[in-house]
Tab-separated table of C-alpha atoms in Angstrom:
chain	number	residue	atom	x	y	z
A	1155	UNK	CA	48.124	-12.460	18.532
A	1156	UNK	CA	47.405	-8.750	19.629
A	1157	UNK	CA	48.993	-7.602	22.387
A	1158	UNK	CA	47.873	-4.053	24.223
A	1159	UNK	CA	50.257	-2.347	26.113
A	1160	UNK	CA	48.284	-0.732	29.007
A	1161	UNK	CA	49.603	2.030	31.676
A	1162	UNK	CA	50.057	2.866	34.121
A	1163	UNK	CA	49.950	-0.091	36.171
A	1164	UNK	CA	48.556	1.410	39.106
A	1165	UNK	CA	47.824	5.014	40.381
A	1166	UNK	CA	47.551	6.743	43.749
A	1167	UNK	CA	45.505	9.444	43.893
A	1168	UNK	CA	43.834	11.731	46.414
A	1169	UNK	CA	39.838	12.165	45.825
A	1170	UNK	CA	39.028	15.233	43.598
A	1171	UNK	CA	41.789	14.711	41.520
A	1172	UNK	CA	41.782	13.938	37.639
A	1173	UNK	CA	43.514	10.460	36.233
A	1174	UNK	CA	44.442	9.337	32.771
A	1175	UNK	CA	45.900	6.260	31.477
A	1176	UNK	CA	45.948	4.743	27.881
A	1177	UNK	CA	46.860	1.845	25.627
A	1178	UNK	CA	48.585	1.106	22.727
A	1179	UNK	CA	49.198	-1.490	20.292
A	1180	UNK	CA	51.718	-2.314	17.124
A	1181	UNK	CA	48.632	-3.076	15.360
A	1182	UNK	CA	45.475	-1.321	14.631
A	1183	UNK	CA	41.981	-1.990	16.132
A	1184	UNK	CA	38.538	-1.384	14.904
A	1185	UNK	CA	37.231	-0.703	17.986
A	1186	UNK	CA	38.454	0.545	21.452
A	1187	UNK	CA	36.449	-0.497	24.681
A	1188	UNK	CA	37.010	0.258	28.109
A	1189	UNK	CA	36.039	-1.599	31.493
A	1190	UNK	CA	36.189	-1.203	34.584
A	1191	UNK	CA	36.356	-4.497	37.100
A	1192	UNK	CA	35.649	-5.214	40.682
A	1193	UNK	CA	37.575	-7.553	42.808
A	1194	UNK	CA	35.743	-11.035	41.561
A	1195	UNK	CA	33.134	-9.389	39.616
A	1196	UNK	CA	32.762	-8.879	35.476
A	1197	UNK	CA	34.327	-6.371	33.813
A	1198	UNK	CA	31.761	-3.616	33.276
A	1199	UNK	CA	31.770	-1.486	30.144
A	1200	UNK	CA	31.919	1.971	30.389
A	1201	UNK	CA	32.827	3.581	26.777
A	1202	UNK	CA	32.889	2.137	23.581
A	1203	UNK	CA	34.951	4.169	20.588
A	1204	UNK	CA	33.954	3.197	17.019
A	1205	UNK	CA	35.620	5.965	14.860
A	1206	UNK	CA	39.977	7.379	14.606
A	1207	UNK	CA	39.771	10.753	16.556
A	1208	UNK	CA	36.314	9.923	18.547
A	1209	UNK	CA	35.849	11.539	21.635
A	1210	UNK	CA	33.202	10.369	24.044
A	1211	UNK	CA	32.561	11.020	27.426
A	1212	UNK	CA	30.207	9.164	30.071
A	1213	UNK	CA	29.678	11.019	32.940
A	1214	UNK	CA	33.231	12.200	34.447
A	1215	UNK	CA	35.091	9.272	32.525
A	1216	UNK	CA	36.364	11.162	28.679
A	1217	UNK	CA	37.688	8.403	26.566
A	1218	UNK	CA	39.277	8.906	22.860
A	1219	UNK	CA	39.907	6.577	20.107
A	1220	UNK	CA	43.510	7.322	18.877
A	1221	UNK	CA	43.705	8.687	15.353
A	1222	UNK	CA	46.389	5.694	14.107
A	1223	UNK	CA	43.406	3.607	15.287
A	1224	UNK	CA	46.750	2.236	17.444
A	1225	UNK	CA	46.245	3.807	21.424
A	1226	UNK	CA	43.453	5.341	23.329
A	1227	UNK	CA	43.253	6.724	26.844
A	1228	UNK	CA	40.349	6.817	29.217
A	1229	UNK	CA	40.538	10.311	31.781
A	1230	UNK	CA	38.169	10.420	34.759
A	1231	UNK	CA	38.098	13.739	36.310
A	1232	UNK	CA	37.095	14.510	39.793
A	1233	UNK	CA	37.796	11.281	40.837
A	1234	UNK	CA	35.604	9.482	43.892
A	1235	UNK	CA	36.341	6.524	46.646
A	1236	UNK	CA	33.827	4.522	44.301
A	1237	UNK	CA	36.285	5.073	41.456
A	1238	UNK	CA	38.564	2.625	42.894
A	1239	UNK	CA	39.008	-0.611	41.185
A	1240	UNK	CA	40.755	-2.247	37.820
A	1241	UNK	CA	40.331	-0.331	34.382
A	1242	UNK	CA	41.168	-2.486	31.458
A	1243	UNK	CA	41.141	-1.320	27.993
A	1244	UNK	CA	40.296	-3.965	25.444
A	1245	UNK	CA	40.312	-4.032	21.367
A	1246	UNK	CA	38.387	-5.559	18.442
A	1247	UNK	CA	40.429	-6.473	15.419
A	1248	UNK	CA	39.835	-5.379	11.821
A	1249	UNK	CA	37.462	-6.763	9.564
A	1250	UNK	CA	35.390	-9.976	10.177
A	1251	UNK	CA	32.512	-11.101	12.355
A	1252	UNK	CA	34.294	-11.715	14.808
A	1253	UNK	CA	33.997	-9.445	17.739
A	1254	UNK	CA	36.559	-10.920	20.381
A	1255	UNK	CA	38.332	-8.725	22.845
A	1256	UNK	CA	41.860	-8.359	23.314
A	1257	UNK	CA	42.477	-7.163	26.664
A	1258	UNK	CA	45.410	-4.577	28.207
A	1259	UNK	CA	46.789	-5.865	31.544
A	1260	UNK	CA	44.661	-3.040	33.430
A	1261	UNK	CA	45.233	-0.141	35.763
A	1262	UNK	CA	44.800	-0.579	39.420
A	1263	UNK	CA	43.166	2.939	40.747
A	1264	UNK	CA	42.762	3.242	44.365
A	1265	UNK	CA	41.207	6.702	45.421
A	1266	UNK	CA	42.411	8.339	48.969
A	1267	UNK	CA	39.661	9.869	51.066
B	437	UNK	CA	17.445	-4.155	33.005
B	438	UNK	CA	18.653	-7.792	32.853
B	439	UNK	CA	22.322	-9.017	32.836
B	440	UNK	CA	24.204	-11.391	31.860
B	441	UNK	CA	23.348	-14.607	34.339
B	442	UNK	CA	26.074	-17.555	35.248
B	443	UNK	CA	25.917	-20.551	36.871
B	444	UNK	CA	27.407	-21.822	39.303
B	445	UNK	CA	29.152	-18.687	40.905
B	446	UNK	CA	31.111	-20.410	42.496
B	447	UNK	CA	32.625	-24.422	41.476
B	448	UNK	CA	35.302	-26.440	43.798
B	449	UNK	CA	36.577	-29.356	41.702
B	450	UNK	CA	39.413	-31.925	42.237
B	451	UNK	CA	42.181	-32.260	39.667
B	452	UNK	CA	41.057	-34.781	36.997
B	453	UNK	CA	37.064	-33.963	37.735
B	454	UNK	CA	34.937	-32.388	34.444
B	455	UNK	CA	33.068	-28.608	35.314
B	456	UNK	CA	30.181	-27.740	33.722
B	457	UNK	CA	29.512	-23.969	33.648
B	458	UNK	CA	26.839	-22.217	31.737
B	459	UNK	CA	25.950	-18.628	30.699
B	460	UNK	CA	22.534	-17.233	30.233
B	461	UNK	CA	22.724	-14.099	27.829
B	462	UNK	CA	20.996	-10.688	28.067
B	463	UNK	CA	17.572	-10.945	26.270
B	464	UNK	CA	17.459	-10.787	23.269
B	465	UNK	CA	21.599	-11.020	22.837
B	466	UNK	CA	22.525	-13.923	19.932
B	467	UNK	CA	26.352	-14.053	20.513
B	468	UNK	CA	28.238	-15.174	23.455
B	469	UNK	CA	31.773	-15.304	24.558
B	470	UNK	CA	33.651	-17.126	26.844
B	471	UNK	CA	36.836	-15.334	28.507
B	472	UNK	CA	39.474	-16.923	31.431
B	473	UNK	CA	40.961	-14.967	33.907
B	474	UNK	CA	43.929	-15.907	36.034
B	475	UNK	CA	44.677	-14.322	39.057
B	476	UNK	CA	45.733	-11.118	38.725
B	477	UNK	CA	45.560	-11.551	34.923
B	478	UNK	CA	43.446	-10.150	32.134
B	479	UNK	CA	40.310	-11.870	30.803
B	480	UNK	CA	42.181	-14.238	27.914
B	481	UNK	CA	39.162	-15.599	25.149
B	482	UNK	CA	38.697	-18.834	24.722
B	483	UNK	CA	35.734	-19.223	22.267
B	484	UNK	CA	32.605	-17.823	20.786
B	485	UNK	CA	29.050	-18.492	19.186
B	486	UNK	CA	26.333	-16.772	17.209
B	487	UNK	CA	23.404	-18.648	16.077
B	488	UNK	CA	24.395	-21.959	17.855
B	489	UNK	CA	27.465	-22.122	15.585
B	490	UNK	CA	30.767	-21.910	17.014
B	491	UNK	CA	32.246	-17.962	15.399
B	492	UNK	CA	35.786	-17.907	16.625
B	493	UNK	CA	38.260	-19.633	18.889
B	494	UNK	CA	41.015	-18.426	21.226
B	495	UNK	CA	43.524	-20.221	23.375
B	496	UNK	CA	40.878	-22.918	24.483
B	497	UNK	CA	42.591	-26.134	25.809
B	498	UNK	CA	41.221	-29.287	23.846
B	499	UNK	CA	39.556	-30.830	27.067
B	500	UNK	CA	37.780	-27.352	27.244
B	501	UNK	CA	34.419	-27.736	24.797
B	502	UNK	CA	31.379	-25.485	24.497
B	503	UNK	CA	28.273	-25.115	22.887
B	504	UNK	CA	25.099	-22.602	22.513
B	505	UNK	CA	21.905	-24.092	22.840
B	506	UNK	CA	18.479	-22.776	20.746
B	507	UNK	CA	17.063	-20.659	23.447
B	508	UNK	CA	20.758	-18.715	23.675
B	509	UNK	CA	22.480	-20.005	26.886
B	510	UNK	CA	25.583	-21.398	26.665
B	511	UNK	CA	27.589	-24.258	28.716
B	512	UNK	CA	31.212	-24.531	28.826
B	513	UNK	CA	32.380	-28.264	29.672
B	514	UNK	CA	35.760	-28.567	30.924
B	515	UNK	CA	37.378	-32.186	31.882
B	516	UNK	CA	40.572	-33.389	32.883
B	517	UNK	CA	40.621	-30.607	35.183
B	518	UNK	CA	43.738	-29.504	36.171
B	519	UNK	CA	45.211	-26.735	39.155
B	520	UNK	CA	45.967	-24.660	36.280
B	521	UNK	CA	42.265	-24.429	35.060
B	522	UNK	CA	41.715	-22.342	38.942
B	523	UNK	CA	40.123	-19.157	37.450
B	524	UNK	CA	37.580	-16.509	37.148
B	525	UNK	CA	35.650	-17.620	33.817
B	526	UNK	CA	33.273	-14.903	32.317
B	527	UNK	CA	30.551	-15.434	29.800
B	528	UNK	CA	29.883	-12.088	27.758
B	529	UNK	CA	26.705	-11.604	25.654
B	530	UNK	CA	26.119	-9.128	22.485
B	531	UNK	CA	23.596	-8.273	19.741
B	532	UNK	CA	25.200	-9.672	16.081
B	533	UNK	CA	27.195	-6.846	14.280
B	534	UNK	CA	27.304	-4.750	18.025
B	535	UNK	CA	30.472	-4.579	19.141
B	536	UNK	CA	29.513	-4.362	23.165
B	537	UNK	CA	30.197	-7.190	24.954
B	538	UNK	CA	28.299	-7.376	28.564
B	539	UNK	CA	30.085	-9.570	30.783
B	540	UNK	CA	28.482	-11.819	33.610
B	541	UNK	CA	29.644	-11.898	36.868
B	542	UNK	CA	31.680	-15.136	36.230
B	543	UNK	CA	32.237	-18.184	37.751
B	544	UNK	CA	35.383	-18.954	40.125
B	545	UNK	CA	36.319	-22.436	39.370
B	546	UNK	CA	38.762	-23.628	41.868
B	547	UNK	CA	40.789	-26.966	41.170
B	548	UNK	CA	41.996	-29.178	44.140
C-alpha cells in the first residue's frame, strides 16, 4: 500500500519561533490532510489541500499541496506552548469512492516557554 | 457543534474475550471509518461504510467485523481478542464525496 514518508520526527523549539515539516510519497495523492493529535485523544484536522500548488492557511498553520501531487508541508509560525503535540500528515488516493487515509508516522513538536 | 461520539472510552478485556465498540457520527455524516492505533504508531484503517454498506477494507483481522446501522452509528465487534489488539481505535465520520474525515476521541482497548 501507500506509504508517507513524514519529517522530521520531532522538533525542539523555543516559543515564537516558526516550524515546518512535510511529507512525501512515491505515489501521488488526491488529497493532502493534516492533523494534529493529543496524547490519547483523536487526531484533529486542521487543513485540508484539494488542488497541485494549493496554498492554504488556518490561522498561523500555512499548509501547501505539492505540485507532483507527491509531498506537502504544514509551517506554523509564531509557535505557542499549546502548539505542542503530534502532527500527522495523511493522504487520499486517486480516483474512487473511497476516501481512506493513509497516514505519515507524525512529528512530535514540543514548544519551550 | 457536535463531534464524533464513541463508546466505551475506555475497554479492559482478557485475551480470548470479544469487544464491542461503537461510533456515533457527526449529524448528518453518512460515512464512517474505523482506524487502529498502536502505541506510538499512526492511525492504520481497518474498514469503512457509506449507506450501511461496507465501502472499503484495510488491514482488518478476520475476527475483527463491523457494521453501520440505519440511523448511522457504527459498532466494531472484535473476538478472539488477543494482547496485540491493545490499542487506541478511532471512528471517523464524513459527508459522501467530502474528503474530511472528523475523528472521535477513540476508544483504548486494553487486552489482558
Amino acid at each position: 500500500g501507500q506509504q508517507l514518508n513524514q519529517s522530521p520526527q520531532s522538533m525542539f523549539i523555543q516559543e515564537g519561533e516558526d516550524v515546518s515539516m512535510n511529507c512525501t510519497s512515491s505515489s501521488i495523492f488526491n488529497t493532502w490532510l493534516w492533523y494534529k493529535q493529543d496524547p490519547g485523544e483523536g487526531p484533529v484536522l486542521l487543513i485540508a489541500l484539494y488542488k497541485a500548488g494549493e496554498l492554504t492557511s488556518n490561522g498561523r498553520l500555512t499548509a501547501q499541496f505539492g505540485i507532483t501531487r507527491k509531498d506537502s508541508f504544514l509551517n506554523i509560525s509564531a509557535s505557542i506552548p499549546s502548539d505542542v503535540g503530534i502532527y500527522f500528515c495523511a493522504g487520499q488516493e486517486r480516483g474512487g469512492s473511497n476516501y481512506k487515509l493513509t497516514f505519515g508516522k507524525g512529528t512530535l513538536l514540543t514548544v519551550n516557554p | 457543534a457536535a463531534g464524533v461520539i464513541q463508546s466505551p472510552r475506555h475497554l479492559i478485556k482478557e485475551k480470548r474475550e470479544t469487544a464491542t465498540l461503537k461510533c456515533y457520527p457527526i449529524p448528518r455524516h453518512d460515512t464512517v471509518y474505523w482506524y487502529q492505533q498502536g502505541p506510538g504508531q499512526d492511525p492504520q484503517f481497518l474498514i469503512s461504510f457509506y449507506e450501511k454498506m461496507q465501502s472499503d477494507k484495510g488491514s482488518i483481522p478476520d475476527r475483527f467485523s463491523a457494521q453501520q446501522f440505519s440511523d448511522y452509528h457504527s459498532e466494531l465487534n472484535m473476538s478472539s481478542l488477543e494482547l496485540g489488539d491493545s490499542a487506541l481505535y478511532f471512528c471517523a465520520s464524513s459527508q459522501q464525496g467530502s474528503h474530511e474525515q472528523y475523528f472521535g476521541p477513540g476508544t483504548r482497548l486494553t487486552v489482558t
